[in-house]
Structures are given as C-alpha cells and as structure tokens.
Coordinates of N, CA, C and O in Angstrom, one line a residue:
M1 N 125.7 151.1 83.6 CA 124.8 152.1 83.0 C 124.1 152.9 84.1 O 123.9 154.1 84.0
A2 N 123.8 152.3 85.2 CA 123.1 153.0 86.3 C 124.0 154.1 86.9 O 123.6 155.2 87.2
E3 N 125.3 153.8 87.0 CA 126.3 154.8 87.6 C 126.4 155.9 86.6 O 126.4 157.1 87.1
L4 N 126.5 155.7 85.3 CA 126.6 156.8 84.3 C 125.3 157.6 84.4 O 125.4 158.9 84.3
T5 N 124.1 157.0 84.5 CA 122.9 157.8 84.6 C 122.8 158.6 85.8 O 122.5 159.8 85.8
A6 N 123.2 158.0 87.0 CA 123.2 158.8 88.2 C 124.2 160.0 88.1 O 123.9 161.1 88.5
D7 N 125.4 159.8 87.5 CA 126.4 160.8 87.4 C 125.8 161.9 86.4 O 126.0 163.1 86.7
F8 N 125.1 161.5 85.4 CA 124.5 162.4 84.4 C 123.5 163.4 85.1 O 123.6 164.6 85.0
F9 N 122.6 162.8 85.9 CA 121.7 163.6 86.7 C 122.4 164.4 87.8 O 122.0 165.6 88.0
N10 N 123.3 163.8 88.5 CA 124.0 164.6 89.5 C 124.8 165.7 89.0 O 125.0 166.7 89.7
S11 N 125.2 165.7 87.7 CA 125.9 166.8 87.1 C 125.0 168.0 87.0 O 125.4 169.1 87.1
G12 N 123.7 167.8 86.9 CA 122.7 168.9 86.9 C 122.7 169.6 88.3 O 122.4 170.8 88.4
A13 N 123.0 168.9 89.3 CA 123.0 169.4 90.7 C 124.2 170.4 90.9 O 124.1 171.3 91.7
T14 N 125.2 170.3 90.1 CA 126.4 171.1 90.2 C 126.1 172.5 89.6 O 126.8 173.5 90.0
D15 N 125.2 172.7 88.8 CA 124.8 174.0 88.2 C 123.5 174.4 88.9 O 122.4 173.8 88.7
Q16 N 123.6 175.4 89.8 CA 122.4 175.8 90.6 C 121.2 176.1 89.8 O 120.1 175.6 90.1
R17 N 121.3 176.7 88.7 CA 120.2 177.1 87.8 C 119.5 175.9 87.3 O 118.3 175.7 87.4
I18 N 120.3 175.0 86.7 CA 119.7 173.7 86.1 C 119.2 172.9 87.2 O 118.1 172.3 87.1
G19 N 119.9 172.7 88.3 CA 119.4 171.9 89.4 C 118.1 172.4 90.0 O 117.2 171.6 90.3
E20 N 117.9 173.7 90.1 CA 116.7 174.3 90.6 C 115.5 174.0 89.6 O 114.4 173.7 90.0
R21 N 115.8 174.1 88.3 CA 114.8 173.8 87.3 C 114.4 172.4 87.3 O 113.2 172.0 87.1
L22 N 115.4 171.5 87.5 CA 115.0 170.0 87.5 C 114.2 169.7 88.7 O 113.3 168.8 88.7
A23 N 114.4 170.4 89.8 CA 113.6 170.2 91.0 C 112.2 170.7 90.9 O 111.4 170.3 91.7
L24 N 111.9 171.4 89.8 CA 110.5 171.8 89.6 C 109.6 170.6 89.4 O 108.4 170.7 89.5
A25 N 110.2 169.4 89.0 CA 109.4 168.2 88.9 C 108.7 167.8 90.1 O 107.6 167.2 90.1
Q26 N 109.3 168.1 91.3 CA 108.7 167.8 92.6 C 108.2 166.4 92.7 O 107.1 166.1 93.1
T27 N 109.1 165.4 92.3 CA 108.8 164.0 92.4 C 110.0 163.2 92.6 O 111.1 163.7 92.6
T28 N 109.8 161.9 92.8 CA 110.8 160.9 92.8 C 110.6 159.9 91.7 O 109.4 159.6 91.4
V29 N 111.7 159.4 91.1 CA 111.5 158.5 90.0 C 112.5 157.3 90.1 O 113.6 157.4 90.5
H30 N 111.9 156.1 89.8 CA 112.8 154.9 89.6 C 112.8 154.6 88.1 O 111.8 154.5 87.5
I31 N 114.0 154.6 87.6 CA 114.2 154.2 86.2 C 114.7 152.8 86.2 O 115.8 152.5 86.7
H32 N 113.9 151.8 85.7 CA 114.3 150.4 85.7 C 114.8 150.0 84.3 O 114.1 150.1 83.3
Y33 N 116.1 149.5 84.3 CA 116.7 149.0 83.1 C 116.5 147.5 83.0 O 116.5 147.0 81.9
S34 N 116.3 146.9 84.1 CA 116.0 145.4 84.1 C 115.4 145.2 85.5 O 115.1 146.1 86.3
E35 N 115.2 143.9 85.8 CA 114.6 143.5 87.1 C 115.5 143.9 88.3 O 115.1 144.0 89.4
T36 N 116.8 144.0 88.0 CA 117.8 144.2 89.1 C 118.6 145.4 88.9 O 119.4 145.8 89.9
A37 N 118.5 146.2 87.9 CA 119.3 147.4 87.7 C 118.4 148.6 87.4 O 117.4 148.5 86.7
G38 N 118.8 149.7 88.0 CA 118.1 150.9 87.8 C 118.7 152.1 88.6 O 119.8 152.0 89.2
V39 N 118.0 153.2 88.5 CA 118.4 154.5 89.1 C 117.3 155.1 89.9 O 116.1 155.0 89.4
T40 N 117.6 155.7 91.0 CA 116.6 156.5 91.7 C 116.9 158.0 91.6 O 118.0 158.4 91.8
L41 N 115.9 158.7 91.2 CA 116.0 160.2 91.1 C 115.2 160.9 92.2 O 114.0 160.6 92.3
D42 N 115.8 161.8 92.9 CA 115.1 162.6 93.9 C 115.1 164.0 93.3 O 116.1 164.7 93.3
L43 N 113.9 164.4 92.7 CA 113.7 165.7 92.1 C 112.8 166.5 92.9 O 112.0 167.3 92.4
T44 N 112.8 166.3 94.2 CA 111.9 167.1 95.1 C 112.4 168.4 95.6 O 111.6 169.3 96.0
K45 N 113.7 168.6 95.5 CA 114.3 169.8 96.0 C 115.7 170.0 95.4 O 116.3 169.0 95.0
A46 N 116.2 171.2 95.3 CA 117.5 171.5 94.9 C 118.5 171.4 96.1 O 118.1 171.9 97.1
P47 N 119.6 170.8 96.0 CA 120.1 170.1 94.8 C 119.4 168.7 94.6 O 119.1 168.0 95.6
I48 N 119.2 168.4 93.4 CA 118.6 167.1 93.1 C 119.6 166.0 93.4 O 120.8 166.3 93.5
H49 N 119.2 164.8 93.4 CA 120.1 163.7 93.7 C 119.7 162.4 93.0 O 118.5 162.1 92.9
A50 N 120.7 161.7 92.5 CA 120.5 160.5 91.8 C 121.3 159.4 92.4 O 122.5 159.6 92.8
E51 N 120.7 158.2 92.6 CA 121.4 157.1 93.2 C 121.4 155.9 92.2 O 120.4 155.6 91.6
P52 N 122.6 155.3 91.9 CA 122.7 154.2 90.9 C 122.1 152.9 91.4 O 122.8 151.8 91.3
D53 N 120.9 152.9 91.9 CA 120.2 151.7 92.4 C 118.8 152.1 92.6 O 118.5 153.3 92.7
I54 N 117.9 151.1 92.7 CA 116.5 151.4 93.1 C 116.5 151.4 94.6 O 116.7 150.4 95.3
V55 N 116.2 152.6 95.2 CA 116.3 152.8 96.6 C 114.9 153.4 97.1 O 114.4 154.4 96.5
G56 N 114.4 152.9 98.1 CA 113.2 153.4 98.7 C 112.0 153.4 97.8 O 111.9 152.6 96.8
Q57 N 111.0 154.3 98.1 CA 109.8 154.4 97.3 C 109.9 155.5 96.3 O 110.6 156.5 96.6
A58 N 109.3 155.4 95.2 CA 109.3 156.5 94.2 C 107.9 156.7 93.7 O 107.1 155.7 93.5
E59 N 107.5 157.9 93.4 CA 106.2 158.3 92.9 C 106.0 157.8 91.5 O 104.9 157.4 91.1
I60 N 107.1 157.8 90.7 CA 107.0 157.4 89.3 C 107.9 156.2 89.0 O 109.1 156.2 89.5
Q61 N 107.5 155.3 88.2 CA 108.3 154.1 87.8 C 108.4 154.1 86.3 O 107.3 154.2 85.6
L62 N 109.6 154.1 85.8 CA 109.8 154.0 84.3 C 110.4 152.6 84.0 O 111.4 152.3 84.7
Y63 N 109.9 151.9 83.1 CA 110.4 150.5 82.7 C 110.8 150.5 81.2 O 109.9 150.7 80.4
G64 N 112.0 150.2 80.9 CA 112.4 150.1 79.6 C 113.7 149.3 79.5 O 114.3 149.0 80.5
T65 N 114.1 148.9 78.3 CA 115.3 148.2 78.1 C 116.5 149.1 78.1 O 116.4 150.3 77.8
P66 N 117.7 148.6 78.4 CA 118.9 149.4 78.4 C 119.0 150.0 77.0 O 119.4 151.2 76.8
E67 N 118.7 149.2 75.9 CA 118.9 149.7 74.6 C 118.0 151.0 74.3 O 118.4 151.9 73.7
L68 N 116.8 150.9 74.8 CA 115.9 152.1 74.7 C 116.4 153.3 75.4 O 116.4 154.4 74.8
F69 N 116.9 153.2 76.6 CA 117.5 154.3 77.3 C 118.7 154.8 76.6 O 119.0 156.0 76.6
I70 N 119.5 153.9 76.0 CA 120.7 154.3 75.3 C 120.3 155.2 74.1 O 120.8 156.2 73.8
E71 N 119.2 154.8 73.4 CA 118.7 155.6 72.3 C 118.3 156.9 72.7 O 118.4 157.9 72.0
M72 N 117.7 157.0 73.9 CA 117.3 158.3 74.4 C 118.4 159.2 74.8 O 118.4 160.4 74.4
V73 N 119.5 158.7 75.4 CA 120.6 159.5 75.7 C 121.4 159.9 74.5 O 122.2 160.9 74.4
Q74 N 121.3 159.1 73.4 CA 121.9 159.4 72.1 C 121.1 160.4 71.4 O 121.5 160.8 70.3
R75 N 119.9 160.7 71.9 CA 119.0 161.7 71.3 C 118.4 161.2 70.0 O 118.0 161.9 69.2
K76 N 118.3 159.8 69.9 CA 117.7 159.2 68.7 C 116.2 159.0 69.0 O 115.4 158.9 68.0
K77 N 115.8 158.9 70.2 CA 114.4 158.7 70.6 C 114.0 159.7 71.7 O 114.9 160.0 72.5
Q78 N 112.8 160.1 71.7 CA 112.3 161.0 72.7 C 111.5 160.2 73.7 O 110.7 159.3 73.3
M79 N 111.6 160.6 74.9 CA 110.9 159.8 76.0 C 109.4 159.8 75.8 O 108.7 158.8 75.9
A80 N 108.8 161.0 75.5 CA 107.4 161.1 75.3 C 106.9 160.2 74.2 O 105.8 159.5 74.3
M81 N 107.6 160.1 73.1 CA 107.3 159.3 72.0 C 107.4 157.8 72.3 O 106.6 157.0 71.9
A82 N 108.4 157.5 73.1 CA 108.6 156.1 73.5 C 107.4 155.6 74.4 O 107.0 154.5 74.3
I83 N 106.9 156.5 75.2 CA 105.8 156.2 76.0 C 104.6 156.0 75.2 O 103.8 155.1 75.3
T84 N 104.4 157.0 74.2 CA 103.2 156.9 73.3 C 103.2 155.6 72.5 O 102.1 155.0 72.3
R85 N 104.4 155.2 72.1 CA 104.5 154.0 71.3 C 104.4 152.7 72.1 O 104.5 151.6 71.6
G86 N 104.4 152.8 73.4 CA 104.4 151.6 74.3 C 105.7 151.0 74.5 O 105.8 149.9 75.0
E87 N 106.8 151.7 74.1 CA 108.2 151.1 74.3 C 108.7 151.4 75.7 O 109.5 150.6 76.2
L88 N 108.2 152.4 76.3 CA 108.6 152.7 77.7 C 107.3 152.7 78.6 O 106.4 153.5 78.3
A89 N 107.3 151.8 79.5 CA 106.1 151.6 80.4 C 106.4 152.5 81.6 O 107.5 152.8 82.0
Y90 N 105.3 152.9 82.2 CA 105.4 153.7 83.4 C 104.2 153.5 84.4 O 103.2 152.9 84.0
E91 N 104.4 153.9 85.6 CA 103.4 153.9 86.6 C 103.6 155.3 87.3 O 104.7 155.8 87.5
G92 N 102.4 155.8 87.7 CA 102.5 157.1 88.4 C 102.3 158.3 87.5 O 102.1 158.1 86.2
P93 N 102.4 159.5 88.0 CA 102.1 160.7 87.3 C 103.4 161.1 86.4 O 104.1 162.1 86.7
V94 N 103.6 160.4 85.3 CA 104.8 160.6 84.5 C 104.9 162.0 83.9 O 106.0 162.4 83.6
R95 N 103.8 162.7 83.8 CA 103.8 164.1 83.3 C 104.7 165.0 84.1 O 105.3 165.9 83.6
K96 N 104.8 164.7 85.4 CA 105.6 165.5 86.3 C 107.1 165.4 85.9 O 107.8 166.4 85.9
F97 N 107.5 164.2 85.4 CA 108.8 164.0 84.9 C 109.0 164.6 83.5 O 110.0 165.2 83.2
L98 N 108.0 164.3 82.7 CA 108.1 164.7 81.3 C 108.2 166.3 81.2 O 108.9 166.7 80.2
R99 N 107.7 167.0 82.1 CA 107.8 168.5 82.0 C 109.2 169.0 82.2 O 109.5 170.1 81.8
I100 N 110.1 168.2 82.8 CA 111.5 168.7 82.9 C 112.4 168.1 81.9 O 113.6 168.4 81.8
V101 N 111.9 167.2 81.0 CA 112.7 166.6 80.0 C 113.4 167.7 79.1 O 114.6 167.5 78.8
P102 N 112.7 168.7 78.7 CA 113.4 169.7 77.9 C 114.6 170.4 78.7 O 115.6 170.7 78.1
I103 N 114.5 170.5 80.0 CA 115.5 171.1 80.8 C 116.7 170.1 80.8 O 117.9 170.6 80.8
M104 N 116.5 168.8 80.8 CA 117.6 167.8 80.8 C 118.5 168.0 79.6 O 119.6 167.6 79.6
R105 N 118.0 168.6 78.5 CA 118.8 168.8 77.3 C 120.0 169.8 77.6 O 121.0 169.8 76.9
S106 N 119.9 170.5 78.8 CA 121.0 171.4 79.2 C 122.1 170.7 79.9 O 123.1 171.2 80.2
L107 N 121.9 169.4 80.3 CA 122.9 168.6 81.0 C 124.0 168.2 80.0 O 123.9 168.3 78.8
D108 N 125.1 167.8 80.6 CA 126.3 167.5 79.9 C 126.2 166.0 79.4 O 126.3 165.1 80.1
F109 N 126.1 165.9 78.1 CA 126.0 164.6 77.4 C 127.3 164.0 77.0 O 127.4 163.0 76.4
S110 N 128.4 164.7 77.3 CA 129.7 164.4 76.7 C 130.2 163.0 77.1 O 130.7 162.3 76.3
T111 N 129.9 162.5 78.3 CA 130.3 161.2 78.7 C 129.6 160.1 77.9 O 130.2 159.2 77.4
W112 N 128.3 160.3 77.7 CA 127.5 159.4 76.8 C 128.0 159.5 75.4 O 128.2 158.4 74.8
D113 N 128.3 160.7 74.9 CA 128.7 160.8 73.5 C 130.1 160.1 73.3 O 130.3 159.4 72.3
E114 N 131.0 160.3 74.2 CA 132.3 159.6 74.1 C 132.2 158.1 74.2 O 132.8 157.4 73.4
L115 N 131.3 157.6 75.0 CA 131.1 156.2 75.2 C 130.6 155.6 73.9 O 131.1 154.6 73.4
F116 N 129.7 156.2 73.2 CA 129.1 155.7 72.0 C 130.0 155.8 70.8 O 130.0 155.0 69.9
Q117 N 130.7 156.9 70.7 CA 131.7 157.1 69.7 C 132.9 156.1 69.8 O 133.4 155.7 68.8
G118 N 133.2 155.8 71.0 CA 134.4 155.0 71.3 C 134.2 153.5 70.8 O 135.2 152.8 70.6
N119 N 132.9 153.0 70.7 CA 132.8 151.6 70.3 C 132.7 151.4 68.8 O 132.6 150.2 68.4
G120 N 132.7 152.5 68.1 CA 132.9 152.3 66.6 C 131.6 152.1 65.8 O 131.5 152.5 64.7
N121 N 130.5 151.5 66.4 CA 129.3 151.3 65.7 C 128.2 152.2 66.1 O 127.1 152.1 65.5
G122 N 128.4 153.1 67.1 CA 127.4 154.0 67.5 C 126.2 153.4 68.3 O 125.3 154.0 68.6
S123 N 126.3 152.1 68.6 CA 125.2 151.4 69.2 C 125.3 151.4 70.7 O 124.4 151.0 71.4
G124 N 126.4 151.9 71.3 CA 126.5 152.0 72.7 C 127.1 150.7 73.3 O 127.4 149.8 72.6
P125 N 127.1 150.6 74.6 CA 127.6 149.4 75.3 C 126.7 148.2 75.0 O 125.5 148.3 74.8
T126 N 127.3 147.0 75.1 CA 126.5 145.8 74.9 C 125.9 145.2 76.2 O 125.3 144.2 76.1
A127 N 126.1 145.9 77.3 CA 125.6 145.3 78.6 C 124.1 145.2 78.7 O 123.3 145.7 78.2

C-alpha cells in the first residue's frame, strides 16, 4: 500500500501544473498505516516527492488504519471528516495538508480503482 500511495503522489509530479499546486502545501508529511508501514511526502517544492517509507522528520504526522486510507482513496470518506470524527489522528499543522486535498482530486486514481474493482467486493486489499 505504501508503494501505491507513493506512486499516486509521484504521479502528481509528472504534471507540472498539478505538482506546483501540490507544493503550495509547503510541508512534509508522514502517513502512518501501522507502526511499521507508511509514506513520506515532501510537498515543500515542485516537483513534489513521495517515498514508500517513513523517512526523516516530517512537520505533519497522520495516523490511520489501512482500511481508513482505502476508503479515502475510494472516495467514500473525506480526510477532513475523518479527522473531525476522530478516525484519523494527526500531529502538526494538518491544515497545511488539508488545503491541497481538493487539488489531489486531479491525480490519477485509476490504479486504485482497478485494484478495488478487481477483488470483486469493492473493499480493497486485505493487507
């Protein structure tokens, strides 16, 4: 899941316009799926970069279950609402990241969509 997430964000770097807009966040983010799995996002400059691991220090920490993040990429849940409901924990100035969430809708979700359609029940991978 970390590799797919990193590829998802790195796809934004291939489109100069989207990459520049994502870099407006001017932050770094660790997305934690578990105690040992996660993604590091560098959104400080264009081109943005994502690493399929927790690397270095990040200004923002997001903590959620893989199932929650799957629901978000399936567009069944919104990140801001998950935070409001206490489903997604965070540390740091999360608003810096939330302000680019609408821009993320411009990214290519086809890999995620194919993955979830392929398993037949729409619930995503079981990992």
